[in-house]
Amino acid sequence: MSDPVVVDAKGHRCPVPSLRLMKAMTGAAPGSRFILLATDPMARIDVPFLMSQKNGRVIAVEETDGLLRLMVETGGSPPDVPTD
């Protein structure tokens, strides 16, 4: 597995950190990992929501001196939903 891609969104407010992460994930293979660096506390809420919408997951959230470090993993395509 390759090293995670680091997305630096320090100093930016919502929704910029999530938008930068979303842009970085565009075209990424399932299972790709990214680390988002953010100083906006809303990233703690926004990123898990984004990952649930993208069928991915949050692996870890760390905070040190106001710097959030969120590691995420891209998912595969969303599961098929029955149309009965």
Tab-separated table of N, CA and C in Angstrom:
chain	number	residue	atom	x	y	z
A	1	MET	N	0.854	-1.173	0.000
A	1	MET	CA	0.000	0.000	0.000
A	1	MET	C	0.902	1.239	0.000
A	2	SER	N	0.532	2.215	-0.775
A	2	SER	CA	1.333	3.438	-0.861
A	2	SER	C	1.023	4.359	0.320
A	3	ASP	N	1.901	5.345	0.495
A	3	ASP	CA	1.708	6.315	1.568
A	3	ASP	C	0.460	7.146	1.307
A	4	PRO	N	-0.207	7.595	2.381
A	4	PRO	CA	-1.392	8.441	2.204
A	4	PRO	C	-1.027	9.768	1.546
A	5	VAL	N	-1.961	10.305	0.792
A	5	VAL	CA	-1.819	11.634	0.196
A	5	VAL	C	-2.186	12.649	1.273
A	6	VAL	N	-1.341	13.654	1.470
A	6	VAL	CA	-1.604	14.678	2.473
A	6	VAL	C	-2.288	15.871	1.801
A	7	VAL	N	-3.423	16.273	2.358
A	7	VAL	CA	-4.189	17.417	1.872
A	7	VAL	C	-4.104	18.493	2.951
A	8	ASP	N	-3.444	19.592	2.637
A	8	ASP	CA	-3.228	20.658	3.612
A	8	ASP	C	-4.301	21.735	3.455
A	9	ALA	N	-5.172	21.833	4.465
A	9	ALA	CA	-6.221	22.856	4.455
A	9	ALA	C	-6.132	23.710	5.712
A	10	LYS	N	-4.938	23.788	6.278
A	10	LYS	CA	-4.759	24.598	7.482
A	10	LYS	C	-5.072	26.057	7.176
A	11	GLY	N	-5.764	26.711	8.113
A	11	GLY	CA	-6.083	28.125	7.969
A	11	GLY	C	-7.336	28.406	7.168
A	12	HIS	N	-7.971	27.376	6.634
A	12	HIS	CA	-9.193	27.559	5.843
A	12	HIS	C	-10.406	27.140	6.657
A	13	ARG	N	-11.520	27.815	6.421
A	13	ARG	CA	-12.769	27.541	7.119
A	13	ARG	C	-13.682	26.695	6.244
A	14	CYS	N	-14.670	26.118	6.897
A	14	CYS	CA	-15.701	25.330	6.237
A	14	CYS	C	-16.297	26.128	5.078
A	15	PRO	N	-16.464	25.551	3.921
A	15	PRO	CA	-16.346	24.148	3.549
A	15	PRO	C	-15.021	23.799	2.858
A	16	VAL	N	-14.061	24.706	2.852
A	16	VAL	CA	-12.830	24.511	2.080
A	16	VAL	C	-12.099	23.210	2.425
A	17	PRO	N	-11.894	22.851	3.716
A	17	PRO	CA	-11.178	21.595	3.970
A	17	PRO	C	-11.846	20.376	3.321
A	18	SER	N	-13.159	20.275	3.435
A	18	SER	CA	-13.865	19.144	2.823
A	18	SER	C	-13.790	19.195	1.305
A	19	LEU	N	-13.890	20.389	0.742
A	19	LEU	CA	-13.800	20.518	-0.719
A	19	LEU	C	-12.421	20.117	-1.232
A	20	ARG	N	-11.377	20.507	-0.512
A	20	ARG	CA	-10.014	20.117	-0.925
A	20	ARG	C	-9.828	18.605	-0.830
A	21	LEU	N	-10.367	18.019	0.224
A	21	LEU	CA	-10.273	16.568	0.357
A	21	LEU	C	-11.040	15.878	-0.761
A	22	MET	N	-12.235	16.347	-1.039
A	22	MET	CA	-13.046	15.759	-2.099
A	22	MET	C	-12.332	15.849	-3.448
A	23	LYS	N	-11.716	16.988	-3.726
A	23	LYS	CA	-10.984	17.154	-4.988
A	23	LYS	C	-9.810	16.185	-5.052
A	24	ALA	N	-9.091	16.039	-3.952
A	24	ALA	CA	-7.943	15.130	-3.931
A	24	ALA	C	-8.375	13.682	-4.144
A	25	MET	N	-9.565	13.319	-3.676
A	25	MET	CA	-10.048	11.943	-3.791
A	25	MET	C	-10.597	11.618	-5.173
A	26	THR	N	-10.816	12.625	-6.006
A	26	THR	CA	-11.390	12.401	-7.327
A	26	THR	C	-10.531	11.422	-8.120
A	27	GLY	N	-11.135	10.353	-8.555
A	27	GLY	CA	-10.445	9.363	-9.370
A	27	GLY	C	-9.565	8.398	-8.594
A	28	ALA	N	-9.552	8.510	-7.271
A	28	ALA	CA	-8.723	7.614	-6.461
A	28	ALA	C	-9.319	6.208	-6.440
A	29	ALA	N	-8.454	5.228	-6.407
A	29	ALA	CA	-8.891	3.832	-6.348
A	29	ALA	C	-9.491	3.527	-4.977
A	30	PRO	N	-10.442	2.596	-4.916
A	30	PRO	CA	-10.973	2.181	-3.620
A	30	PRO	C	-9.832	1.739	-2.702
A	31	GLY	N	-9.915	2.136	-1.447
A	31	GLY	CA	-8.879	1.782	-0.492
A	31	GLY	C	-7.747	2.786	-0.405
A	32	SER	N	-7.791	3.833	-1.235
A	32	SER	CA	-6.761	4.876	-1.165
A	32	SER	C	-6.921	5.644	0.130
A	33	ARG	N	-5.790	6.046	0.695
A	33	ARG	CA	-5.836	6.779	1.965
A	33	ARG	C	-5.351	8.209	1.791
A	34	PHE	N	-5.979	9.088	2.572
A	34	PHE	CA	-5.673	10.515	2.545
A	34	PHE	C	-5.586	11.007	3.975
A	35	ILE	N	-4.735	12.007	4.191
A	35	ILE	CA	-4.657	12.680	5.480
A	35	ILE	C	-5.005	14.139	5.246
A	36	LEU	N	-6.038	14.604	5.924
A	36	LEU	CA	-6.443	15.998	5.848
A	36	LEU	C	-5.904	16.719	7.070
A	37	LEU	N	-5.162	17.802	6.838
A	37	LEU	CA	-4.682	18.667	7.907
A	37	LEU	C	-5.564	19.903	7.915
A	38	ALA	N	-6.220	20.163	9.042
A	38	ALA	CA	-7.170	21.278	9.111
A	38	ALA	C	-7.115	21.925	10.483
A	39	THR	N	-7.378	23.226	10.510
A	39	THR	CA	-7.465	23.957	11.774
A	39	THR	C	-8.905	24.335	12.105
A	40	ASP	N	-9.818	24.153	11.174
A	40	ASP	CA	-11.231	24.455	11.414
A	40	ASP	C	-11.867	23.286	12.170
A	41	PRO	N	-12.372	23.515	13.380
A	41	PRO	CA	-12.962	22.420	14.145
A	41	PRO	C	-14.163	21.763	13.456
A	42	MET	N	-14.793	22.442	12.516
A	42	MET	CA	-15.928	21.857	11.790
A	42	MET	C	-15.509	20.658	10.940
A	43	ALA	N	-14.234	20.556	10.616
A	43	ALA	CA	-13.755	19.404	9.834
A	43	ALA	C	-14.032	18.104	10.576
A	44	ARG	N	-14.054	18.166	11.896
A	44	ARG	CA	-14.335	16.979	12.717
A	44	ARG	C	-15.750	16.454	12.445
A	45	ILE	N	-16.652	17.331	12.028
A	45	ILE	CA	-18.030	16.961	11.701
A	45	ILE	C	-18.195	16.744	10.198
A	46	ASP	N	-17.634	17.667	9.410
A	46	ASP	CA	-17.833	17.640	7.959
A	46	ASP	C	-17.200	16.427	7.283
A	47	VAL	N	-16.002	16.060	7.692
A	47	VAL	CA	-15.293	14.973	7.005
A	47	VAL	C	-15.993	13.624	7.202
A	48	PRO	N	-16.407	13.257	8.417
A	48	PRO	CA	-17.156	11.997	8.524
A	48	PRO	C	-18.430	11.982	7.678
A	49	PHE	N	-19.119	13.121	7.611
A	49	PHE	CA	-20.314	13.190	6.770
A	49	PHE	C	-19.944	12.989	5.305
A	50	LEU	N	-18.890	13.677	4.846
A	50	LEU	CA	-18.432	13.529	3.462
A	50	LEU	C	-18.088	12.076	3.160
A	51	MET	N	-17.352	11.443	4.064
A	51	MET	CA	-16.937	10.063	3.812
A	51	MET	C	-18.126	9.113	3.778
A	52	SER	N	-19.139	9.373	4.577
A	52	SER	CA	-20.330	8.523	4.519
A	52	SER	C	-21.045	8.693	3.189
A	53	GLN	N	-21.031	9.900	2.646
A	53	GLN	CA	-21.656	10.160	1.348
A	53	GLN	C	-20.863	9.539	0.203
A	54	LYS	N	-19.565	9.390	0.387
A	54	LYS	CA	-18.676	8.857	-0.655
A	54	LYS	C	-18.380	7.370	-0.450
A	55	ASN	N	-19.103	6.733	0.479
A	55	ASN	CA	-18.930	5.315	0.756
A	55	ASN	C	-17.509	4.993	1.239
A	56	GLY	N	-16.900	5.961	1.932
A	56	GLY	CA	-15.566	5.761	2.489
A	56	GLY	C	-15.655	5.706	3.999
A	57	ARG	N	-14.500	5.844	4.643
A	57	ARG	CA	-14.519	5.800	6.100
A	57	ARG	C	-13.405	6.657	6.690
A	58	VAL	N	-13.636	7.098	7.906
A	58	VAL	CA	-12.626	7.824	8.672
A	58	VAL	C	-11.880	6.779	9.490
A	59	ILE	N	-10.569	6.757	9.345
A	59	ILE	CA	-9.759	5.778	10.056
A	59	ILE	C	-9.281	6.329	11.392
A	60	ALA	N	-8.889	7.590	11.414
A	60	ALA	CA	-8.364	8.174	12.651
A	60	ALA	C	-8.565	9.679	12.643
A	61	VAL	N	-8.767	10.216	13.838
A	61	VAL	CA	-8.844	11.665	14.036
A	61	VAL	C	-7.938	11.994	15.215
A	62	GLU	N	-6.961	12.855	14.967
A	62	GLU	CA	-6.054	13.283	16.027
A	62	GLU	C	-6.059	14.800	16.066
A	63	GLU	N	-5.915	15.355	17.261
A	63	GLU	CA	-5.822	16.809	17.385
A	63	GLU	C	-4.661	17.144	18.310
A	64	THR	N	-3.793	18.014	17.824
A	64	THR	CA	-2.656	18.475	18.608
A	64	THR	C	-2.529	19.972	18.427
A	65	ASP	N	-2.627	20.711	19.523
A	65	ASP	CA	-2.474	22.172	19.500
A	65	ASP	C	-3.356	22.834	18.436
A	66	GLY	N	-4.611	22.380	18.315
A	66	GLY	CA	-5.551	22.997	17.381
A	66	GLY	C	-5.440	22.510	15.945
A	67	LEU	N	-4.524	21.583	15.676
A	67	LEU	CA	-4.382	21.035	14.320
A	67	LEU	C	-5.042	19.666	14.279
A	68	LEU	N	-6.049	19.548	13.428
A	68	LEU	CA	-6.714	18.267	13.223
A	68	LEU	C	-5.986	17.499	12.131
A	69	ARG	N	-5.839	16.207	12.360
A	69	ARG	CA	-5.245	15.300	11.375
A	69	ARG	C	-6.234	14.154	11.213
A	70	LEU	N	-6.931	14.159	10.075
A	70	LEU	CA	-7.954	13.152	9.828
A	70	LEU	C	-7.472	12.219	8.729
A	71	MET	N	-7.374	10.931	9.050
A	71	MET	CA	-7.011	9.947	8.035
A	71	MET	C	-8.287	9.279	7.544
A	72	VAL	N	-8.450	9.250	6.227
A	72	VAL	CA	-9.644	8.662	5.628
A	72	VAL	C	-9.236	7.656	4.567
A	73	GLU	N	-10.184	6.795	4.232
A	73	GLU	CA	-9.968	5.796	3.187
A	73	GLU	C	-11.153	5.813	2.241
A	74	THR	N	-10.853	5.835	0.947
A	74	THR	CA	-11.937	5.839	-0.035
A	74	THR	C	-12.582	4.469	-0.078
A	75	GLY	N	-13.859	4.473	-0.404
A	75	GLY	CA	-14.597	3.224	-0.516
A	75	GLY	C	-14.799	2.857	-1.979
A	76	GLY	N	-15.468	1.756	-2.172
A	76	GLY	CA	-15.827	1.355	-3.523
A	76	GLY	C	-17.100	2.057	-3.930
A	77	SER	N	-17.696	1.593	-4.994
A	77	SER	CA	-18.953	2.197	-5.405
A	77	SER	C	-20.023	1.838	-4.385
A	78	PRO	N	-21.029	2.706	-4.258
A	78	PRO	CA	-22.084	2.444	-3.261
A	78	PRO	C	-22.768	1.118	-3.526
A	79	PRO	N	-23.225	0.461	-2.475
A	79	PRO	CA	-23.916	-0.816	-2.672
A	79	PRO	C	-25.181	-0.630	-3.487
A	80	ASP	N	-25.519	-1.671	-4.234
A	80	ASP	CA	-26.749	-1.614	-5.032
A	80	ASP	C	-27.948	-1.540	-4.112
A	81	VAL	N	-28.878	-0.696	-4.480
A	81	VAL	CA	-30.106	-0.544	-3.723
A	81	VAL	C	-31.219	-1.218	-4.525
A	82	PRO	N	-31.919	-2.158	-3.903
A	82	PRO	CA	-33.007	-2.822	-4.642
A	82	PRO	C	-34.050	-1.812	-5.102
A	83	THR	N	-34.569	-2.020	-6.284
A	83	THR	CA	-35.563	-1.090	-6.854
A	83	THR	C	-36.937	-1.729	-6.944
A	84	ASP	N	-37.208	-2.754	-6.123
A	84	ASP	CA	-38.514	-3.440	-6.185
A	84	ASP	C	-39.627	-2.489	-5.859
